[in-house]
Tab-separated table of C-alpha atoms in Angstrom:
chain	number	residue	atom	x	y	z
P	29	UNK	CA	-32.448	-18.459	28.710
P	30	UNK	CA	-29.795	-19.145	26.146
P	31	UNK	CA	-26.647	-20.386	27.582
P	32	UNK	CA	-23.525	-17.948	25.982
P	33	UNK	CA	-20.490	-20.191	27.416
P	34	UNK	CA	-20.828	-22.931	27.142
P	35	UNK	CA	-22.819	-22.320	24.136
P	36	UNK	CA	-25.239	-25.575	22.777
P	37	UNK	CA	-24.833	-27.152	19.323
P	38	UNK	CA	-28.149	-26.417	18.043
P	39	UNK	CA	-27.957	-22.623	19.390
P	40	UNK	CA	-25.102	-22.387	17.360
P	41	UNK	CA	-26.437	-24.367	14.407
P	42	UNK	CA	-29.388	-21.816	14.476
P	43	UNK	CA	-27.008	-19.028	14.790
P	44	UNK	CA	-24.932	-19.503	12.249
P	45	UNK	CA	-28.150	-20.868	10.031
P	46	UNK	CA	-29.439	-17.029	10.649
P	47	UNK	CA	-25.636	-15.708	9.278
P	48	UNK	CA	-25.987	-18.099	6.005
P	49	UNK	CA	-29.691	-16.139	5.117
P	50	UNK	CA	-28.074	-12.710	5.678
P	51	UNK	CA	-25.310	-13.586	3.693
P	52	UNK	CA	-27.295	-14.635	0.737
P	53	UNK	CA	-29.528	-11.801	0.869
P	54	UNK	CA	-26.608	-9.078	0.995
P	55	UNK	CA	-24.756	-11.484	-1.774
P	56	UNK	CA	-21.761	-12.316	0.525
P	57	UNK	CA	-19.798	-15.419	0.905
P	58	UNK	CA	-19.308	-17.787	3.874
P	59	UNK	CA	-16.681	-15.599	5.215
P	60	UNK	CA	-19.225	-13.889	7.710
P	61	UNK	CA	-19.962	-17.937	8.792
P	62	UNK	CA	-16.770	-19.101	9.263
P	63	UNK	CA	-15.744	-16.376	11.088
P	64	UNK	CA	-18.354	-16.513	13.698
P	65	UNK	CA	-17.190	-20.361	13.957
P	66	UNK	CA	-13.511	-19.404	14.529
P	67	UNK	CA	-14.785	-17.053	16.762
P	68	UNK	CA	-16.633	-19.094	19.051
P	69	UNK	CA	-13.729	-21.832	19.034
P	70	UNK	CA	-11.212	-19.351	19.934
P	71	UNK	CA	-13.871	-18.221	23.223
P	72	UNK	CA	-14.488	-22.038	24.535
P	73	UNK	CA	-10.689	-22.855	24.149
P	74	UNK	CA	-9.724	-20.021	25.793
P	75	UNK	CA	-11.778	-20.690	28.687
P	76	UNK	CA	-10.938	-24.435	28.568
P	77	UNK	CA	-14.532	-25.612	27.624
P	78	UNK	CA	-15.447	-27.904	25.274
P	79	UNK	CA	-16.428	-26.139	22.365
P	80	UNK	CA	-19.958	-26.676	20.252
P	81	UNK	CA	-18.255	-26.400	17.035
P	82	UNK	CA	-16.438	-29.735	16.983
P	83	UNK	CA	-20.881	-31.077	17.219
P	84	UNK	CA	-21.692	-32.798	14.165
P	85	UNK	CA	-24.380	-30.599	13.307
P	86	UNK	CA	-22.465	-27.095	13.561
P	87	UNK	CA	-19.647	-28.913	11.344
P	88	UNK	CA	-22.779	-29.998	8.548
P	89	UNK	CA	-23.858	-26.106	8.594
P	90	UNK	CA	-21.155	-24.815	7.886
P	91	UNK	CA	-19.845	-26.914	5.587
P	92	UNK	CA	-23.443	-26.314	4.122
P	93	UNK	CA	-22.357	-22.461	4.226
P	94	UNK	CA	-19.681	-22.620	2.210
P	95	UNK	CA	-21.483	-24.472	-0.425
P	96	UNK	CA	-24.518	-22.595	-0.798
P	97	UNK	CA	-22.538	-19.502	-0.650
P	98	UNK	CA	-19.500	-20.340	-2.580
P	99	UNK	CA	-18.199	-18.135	-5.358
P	100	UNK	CA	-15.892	-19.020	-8.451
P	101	UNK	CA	-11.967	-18.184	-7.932
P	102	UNK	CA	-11.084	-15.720	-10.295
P	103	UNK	CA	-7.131	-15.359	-9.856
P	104	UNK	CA	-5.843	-12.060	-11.195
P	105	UNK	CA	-3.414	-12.573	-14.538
P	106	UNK	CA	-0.040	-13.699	-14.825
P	107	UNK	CA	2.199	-10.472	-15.943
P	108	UNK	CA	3.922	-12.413	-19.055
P	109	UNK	CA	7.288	-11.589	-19.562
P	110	UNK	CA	6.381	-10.097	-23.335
P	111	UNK	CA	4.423	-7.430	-21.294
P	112	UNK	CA	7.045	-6.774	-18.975
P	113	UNK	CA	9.931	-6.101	-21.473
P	114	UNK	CA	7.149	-3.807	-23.410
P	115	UNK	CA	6.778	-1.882	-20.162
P	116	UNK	CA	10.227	-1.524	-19.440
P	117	UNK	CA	10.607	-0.422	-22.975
P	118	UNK	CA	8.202	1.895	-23.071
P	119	UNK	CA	8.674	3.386	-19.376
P	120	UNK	CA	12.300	2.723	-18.274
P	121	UNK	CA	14.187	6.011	-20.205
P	122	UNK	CA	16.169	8.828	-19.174
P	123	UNK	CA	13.242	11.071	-18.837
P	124	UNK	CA	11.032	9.159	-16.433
P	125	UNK	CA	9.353	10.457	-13.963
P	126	UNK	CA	9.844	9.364	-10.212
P	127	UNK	CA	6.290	7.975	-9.936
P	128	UNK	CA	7.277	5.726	-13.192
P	129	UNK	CA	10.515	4.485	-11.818
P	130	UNK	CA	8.748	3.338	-8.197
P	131	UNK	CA	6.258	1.685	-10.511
P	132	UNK	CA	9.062	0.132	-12.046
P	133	UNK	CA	10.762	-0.781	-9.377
P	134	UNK	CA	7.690	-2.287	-7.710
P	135	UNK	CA	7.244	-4.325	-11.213
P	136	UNK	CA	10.246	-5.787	-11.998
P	137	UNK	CA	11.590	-6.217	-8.322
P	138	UNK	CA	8.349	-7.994	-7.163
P	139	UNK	CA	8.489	-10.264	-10.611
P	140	UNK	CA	12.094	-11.576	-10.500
P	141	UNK	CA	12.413	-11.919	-7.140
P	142	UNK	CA	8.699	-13.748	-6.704
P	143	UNK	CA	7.989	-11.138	-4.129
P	144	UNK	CA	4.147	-10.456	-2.634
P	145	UNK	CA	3.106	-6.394	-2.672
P	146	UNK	CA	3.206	-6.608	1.249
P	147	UNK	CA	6.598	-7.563	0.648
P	148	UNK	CA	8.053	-5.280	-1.655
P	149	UNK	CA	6.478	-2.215	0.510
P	150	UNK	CA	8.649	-2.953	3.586
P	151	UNK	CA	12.018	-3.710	1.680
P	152	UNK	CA	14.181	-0.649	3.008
P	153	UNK	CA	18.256	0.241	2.047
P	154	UNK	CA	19.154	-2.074	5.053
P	155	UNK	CA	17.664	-4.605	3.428
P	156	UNK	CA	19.572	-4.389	-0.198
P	157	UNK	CA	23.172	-5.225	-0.342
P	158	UNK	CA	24.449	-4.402	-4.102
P	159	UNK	CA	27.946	-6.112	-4.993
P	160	UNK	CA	28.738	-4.989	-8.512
P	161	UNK	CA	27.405	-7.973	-10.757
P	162	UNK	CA	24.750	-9.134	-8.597
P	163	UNK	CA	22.049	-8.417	-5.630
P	164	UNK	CA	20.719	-9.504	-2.667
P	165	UNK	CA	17.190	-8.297	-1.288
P	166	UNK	CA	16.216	-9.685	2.675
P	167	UNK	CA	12.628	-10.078	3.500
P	168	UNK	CA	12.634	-10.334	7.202
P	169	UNK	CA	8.672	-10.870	7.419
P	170	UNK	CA	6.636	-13.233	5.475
P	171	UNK	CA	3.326	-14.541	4.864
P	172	UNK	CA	4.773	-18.330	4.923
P	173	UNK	CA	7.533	-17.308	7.476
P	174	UNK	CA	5.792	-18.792	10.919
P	175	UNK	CA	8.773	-18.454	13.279
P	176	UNK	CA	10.120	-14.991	11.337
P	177	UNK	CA	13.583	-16.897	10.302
P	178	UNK	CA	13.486	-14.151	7.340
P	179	UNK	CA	14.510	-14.941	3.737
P	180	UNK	CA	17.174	-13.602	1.244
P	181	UNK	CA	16.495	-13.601	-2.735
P	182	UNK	CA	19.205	-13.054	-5.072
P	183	UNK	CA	19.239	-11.062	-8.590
P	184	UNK	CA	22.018	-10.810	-11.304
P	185	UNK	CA	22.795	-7.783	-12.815
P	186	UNK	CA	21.656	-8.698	-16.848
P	187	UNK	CA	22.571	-4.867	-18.486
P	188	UNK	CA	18.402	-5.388	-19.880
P	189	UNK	CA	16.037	-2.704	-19.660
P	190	UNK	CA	14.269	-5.668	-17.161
P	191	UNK	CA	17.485	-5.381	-14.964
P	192	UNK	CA	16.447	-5.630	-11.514
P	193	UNK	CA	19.807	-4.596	-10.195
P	194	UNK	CA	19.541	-1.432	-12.316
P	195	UNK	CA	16.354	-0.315	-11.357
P	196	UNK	CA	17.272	-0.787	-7.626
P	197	UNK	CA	20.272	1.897	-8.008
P	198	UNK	CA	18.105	3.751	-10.205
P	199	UNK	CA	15.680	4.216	-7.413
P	200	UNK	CA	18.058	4.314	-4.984
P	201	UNK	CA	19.917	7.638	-6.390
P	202	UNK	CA	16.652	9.322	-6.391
P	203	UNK	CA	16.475	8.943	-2.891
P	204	UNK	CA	17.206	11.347	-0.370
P	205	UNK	CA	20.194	10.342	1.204
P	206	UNK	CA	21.323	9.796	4.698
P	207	UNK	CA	22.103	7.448	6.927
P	208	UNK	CA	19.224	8.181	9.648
P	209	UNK	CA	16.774	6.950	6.188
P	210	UNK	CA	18.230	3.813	5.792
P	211	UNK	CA	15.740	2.093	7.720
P	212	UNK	CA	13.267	3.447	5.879
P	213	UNK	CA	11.275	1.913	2.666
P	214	UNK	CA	12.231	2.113	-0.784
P	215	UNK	CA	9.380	2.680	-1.877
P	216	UNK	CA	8.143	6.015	-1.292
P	217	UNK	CA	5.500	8.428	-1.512
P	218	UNK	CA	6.357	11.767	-3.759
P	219	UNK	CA	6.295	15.512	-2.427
P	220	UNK	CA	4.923	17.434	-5.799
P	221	UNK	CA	5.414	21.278	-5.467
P	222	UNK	CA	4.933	23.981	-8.241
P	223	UNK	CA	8.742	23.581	-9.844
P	224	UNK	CA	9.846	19.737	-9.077
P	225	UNK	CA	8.799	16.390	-7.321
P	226	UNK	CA	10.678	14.640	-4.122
P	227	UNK	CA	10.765	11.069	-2.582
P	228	UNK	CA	9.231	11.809	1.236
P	229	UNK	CA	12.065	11.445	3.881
P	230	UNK	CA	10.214	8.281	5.186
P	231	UNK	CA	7.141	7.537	4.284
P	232	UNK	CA	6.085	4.837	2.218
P	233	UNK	CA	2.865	4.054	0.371
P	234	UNK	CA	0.444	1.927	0.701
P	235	UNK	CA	-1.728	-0.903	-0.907
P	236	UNK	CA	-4.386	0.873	-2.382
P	237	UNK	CA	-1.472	3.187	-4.152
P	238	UNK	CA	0.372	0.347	-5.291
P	239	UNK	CA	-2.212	-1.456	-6.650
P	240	UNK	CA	-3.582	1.964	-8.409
P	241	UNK	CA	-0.258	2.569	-9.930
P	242	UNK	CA	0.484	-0.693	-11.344
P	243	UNK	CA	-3.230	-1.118	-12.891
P	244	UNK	CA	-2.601	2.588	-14.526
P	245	UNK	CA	0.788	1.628	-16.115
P	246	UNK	CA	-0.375	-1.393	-16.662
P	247	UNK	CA	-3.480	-0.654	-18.975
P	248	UNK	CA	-2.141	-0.092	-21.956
P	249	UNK	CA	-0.177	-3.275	-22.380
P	250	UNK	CA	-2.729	-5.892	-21.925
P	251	UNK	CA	-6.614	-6.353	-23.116
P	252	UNK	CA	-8.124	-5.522	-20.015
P	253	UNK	CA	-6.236	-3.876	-16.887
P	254	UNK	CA	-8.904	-4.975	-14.360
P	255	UNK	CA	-7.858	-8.869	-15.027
P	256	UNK	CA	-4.122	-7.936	-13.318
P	257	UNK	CA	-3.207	-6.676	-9.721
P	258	UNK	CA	-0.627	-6.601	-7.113
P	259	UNK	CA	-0.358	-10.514	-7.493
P	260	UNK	CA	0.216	-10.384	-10.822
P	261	UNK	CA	3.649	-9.844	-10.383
P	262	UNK	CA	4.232	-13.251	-8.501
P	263	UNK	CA	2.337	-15.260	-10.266
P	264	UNK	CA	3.852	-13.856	-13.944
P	265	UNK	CA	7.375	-14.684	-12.244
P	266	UNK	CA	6.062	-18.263	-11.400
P	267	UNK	CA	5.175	-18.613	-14.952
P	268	UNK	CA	7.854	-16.846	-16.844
P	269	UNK	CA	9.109	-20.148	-18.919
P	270	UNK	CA	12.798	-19.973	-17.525
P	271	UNK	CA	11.871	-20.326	-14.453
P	272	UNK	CA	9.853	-23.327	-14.908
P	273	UNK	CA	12.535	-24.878	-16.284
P	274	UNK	CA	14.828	-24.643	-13.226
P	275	UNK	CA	15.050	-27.171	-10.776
P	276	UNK	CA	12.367	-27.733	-8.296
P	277	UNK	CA	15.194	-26.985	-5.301
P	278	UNK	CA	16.015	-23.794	-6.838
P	279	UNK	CA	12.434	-22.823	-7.211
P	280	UNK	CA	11.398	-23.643	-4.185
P	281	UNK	CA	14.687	-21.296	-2.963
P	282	UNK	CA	14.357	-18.676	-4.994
P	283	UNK	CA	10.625	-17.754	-4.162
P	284	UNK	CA	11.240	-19.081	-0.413
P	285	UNK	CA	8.166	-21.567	-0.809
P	286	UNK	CA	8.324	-23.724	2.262
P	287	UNK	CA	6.133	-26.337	0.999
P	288	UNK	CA	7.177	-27.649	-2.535
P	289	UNK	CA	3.670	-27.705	-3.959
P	290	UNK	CA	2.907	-23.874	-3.475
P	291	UNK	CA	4.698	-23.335	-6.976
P	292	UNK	CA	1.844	-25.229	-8.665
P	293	UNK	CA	-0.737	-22.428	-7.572
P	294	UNK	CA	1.456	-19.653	-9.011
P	295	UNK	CA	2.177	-21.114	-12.328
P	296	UNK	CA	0.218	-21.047	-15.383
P	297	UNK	CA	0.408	-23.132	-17.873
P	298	UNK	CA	0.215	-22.257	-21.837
P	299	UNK	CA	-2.174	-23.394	-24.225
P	300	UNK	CA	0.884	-24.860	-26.233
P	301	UNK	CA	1.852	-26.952	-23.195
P	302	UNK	CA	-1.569	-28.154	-22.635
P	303	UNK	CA	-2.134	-28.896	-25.679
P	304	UNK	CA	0.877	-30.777	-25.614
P	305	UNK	CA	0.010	-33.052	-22.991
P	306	UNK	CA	-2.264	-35.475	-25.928
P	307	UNK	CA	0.806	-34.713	-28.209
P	308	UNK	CA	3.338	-36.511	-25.861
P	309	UNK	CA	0.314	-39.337	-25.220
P	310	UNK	CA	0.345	-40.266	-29.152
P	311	UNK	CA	-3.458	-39.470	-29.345
């Protein structure tokens, strides 16, 4: 006897009341909540009913929800640039091995350039325009990028073992070439066979491999490997100290933030500039 659509506020309230037990039981957040919420929204509107969860009471449970079952943020590490010049270091020689210079790659690109790992996994040689000194790198999908107007970064060719430009043509040469591979991402996954290794023709990898890869080369440069991930590489970018001195405009270009107070997430601050804050007051 329970109407579905349109559904009543307290059937929901119950409902999603029932969700908010199960979750605490199997230790899960609110996510399981609010998607039922969304869920139901998306159903009324789409059949041009009013919908139960704009009711008072379905608002107070879930808001409810996502208190009782509310977990602390624990952000993944900032990559500081004294780790990254020890990796390049230690990693970018003559010898390395192709699964070390897409790690590389994947590291430096997605730290100068600000870029997300979603990002740096669909960049492909269309995208990459080298002009002797300097680079350009197109993202034509982002997370920020509503309407898909795409956006262009820029890199300088510094003659560092951090060079972004130099680990792009580094990569690049290991590549097989071809024009009908173009289109295809940098960032590959590697053909091992008893007597050498190979970049696949097109293939790329994935998350899970990225992620894997940077936490492995990772490891040994910081106290614990488990603290950093794929988003360490923006964030650490966000943070590096010459960045945060450039202007806000140039920021806000550079990393293509749309709204001007997204850099504040990404950047973390020192304890010598915190503790400079009661310095500067005269305390």
């Amino acid at each position: 006897g329970v109407s579905v659509i349109p559904a009543q506020p307290l059937t929901v309230s119950l409902y999603l009341a029932h969700l908010v037990r199960e979750s605490r039981s199997n230790n899960q957040s609110a996510s399981a909540v609010e998607t039922a919420v969304y869920s139901i929204r998306w159903a009324h509107n789409m059949a041009g009913l009013p919908t139960p969860t704009d009711h008072s009471t379905v608002k107070a449970v879930l808001q409810g929800a996502r208190r009782e079952l509310s977990r602390p943020v624990r952000p993944k590490e900032p990559l500081s640039e004294q780790s990254l010049n020890h990796l390049a270091d230690y990693y970018n020689k003559d010898s390395a091995s192709l699964e070390v210079v897409r790690f590389l790659f994947i590291v430096i690109i997605g730290y100068s350039g600000l870029f997300r790992i979603s990002e740096i996994l669909a960049i492909s040689l269309n995208d990459i325009n080298i002009l002797g000194s300097s680079m350009s790198i197109t993202i034509h999908k982002r997370k920020n990028d509503q309407f898909r107007e795409g956006h262009t970064s820029f890199f300088s060719r510094s003659g560092k073992v951090t060079c972004p430009v130099s680990i792009t043509e580094r990569l690049i040469s290991l590549l097989p070439s071809g024009t009908e591979f173009r289109s295809s991402p940098v960032v590959r996954r590697i053909i091992k066979s008893k007597k050498h290794e190979r970049f696949h023709e097109r293939l790329g990898i994935c998350y899970s491999t990225a992620l894997e890869s940077i936490r492995k080369f990772i490891s040994p440069f910081v106290s614990n490997g488990k603290d950093y991930g794929t988003h360490s590489l923006k964030s650490g970018g966000a943070s590096n100290s010459g960045f945060k001195q450039l202007k806000d405009e140039l920021m806000d270009r550079h990393a293509g933030w749309k709204n001007p107070r997204s850099k504040y997430r990404y950047m973390k601050r020192s304890s010598e500039e915190l503790s400079g804050i009661t310095k500067a007051m005269n305390v």
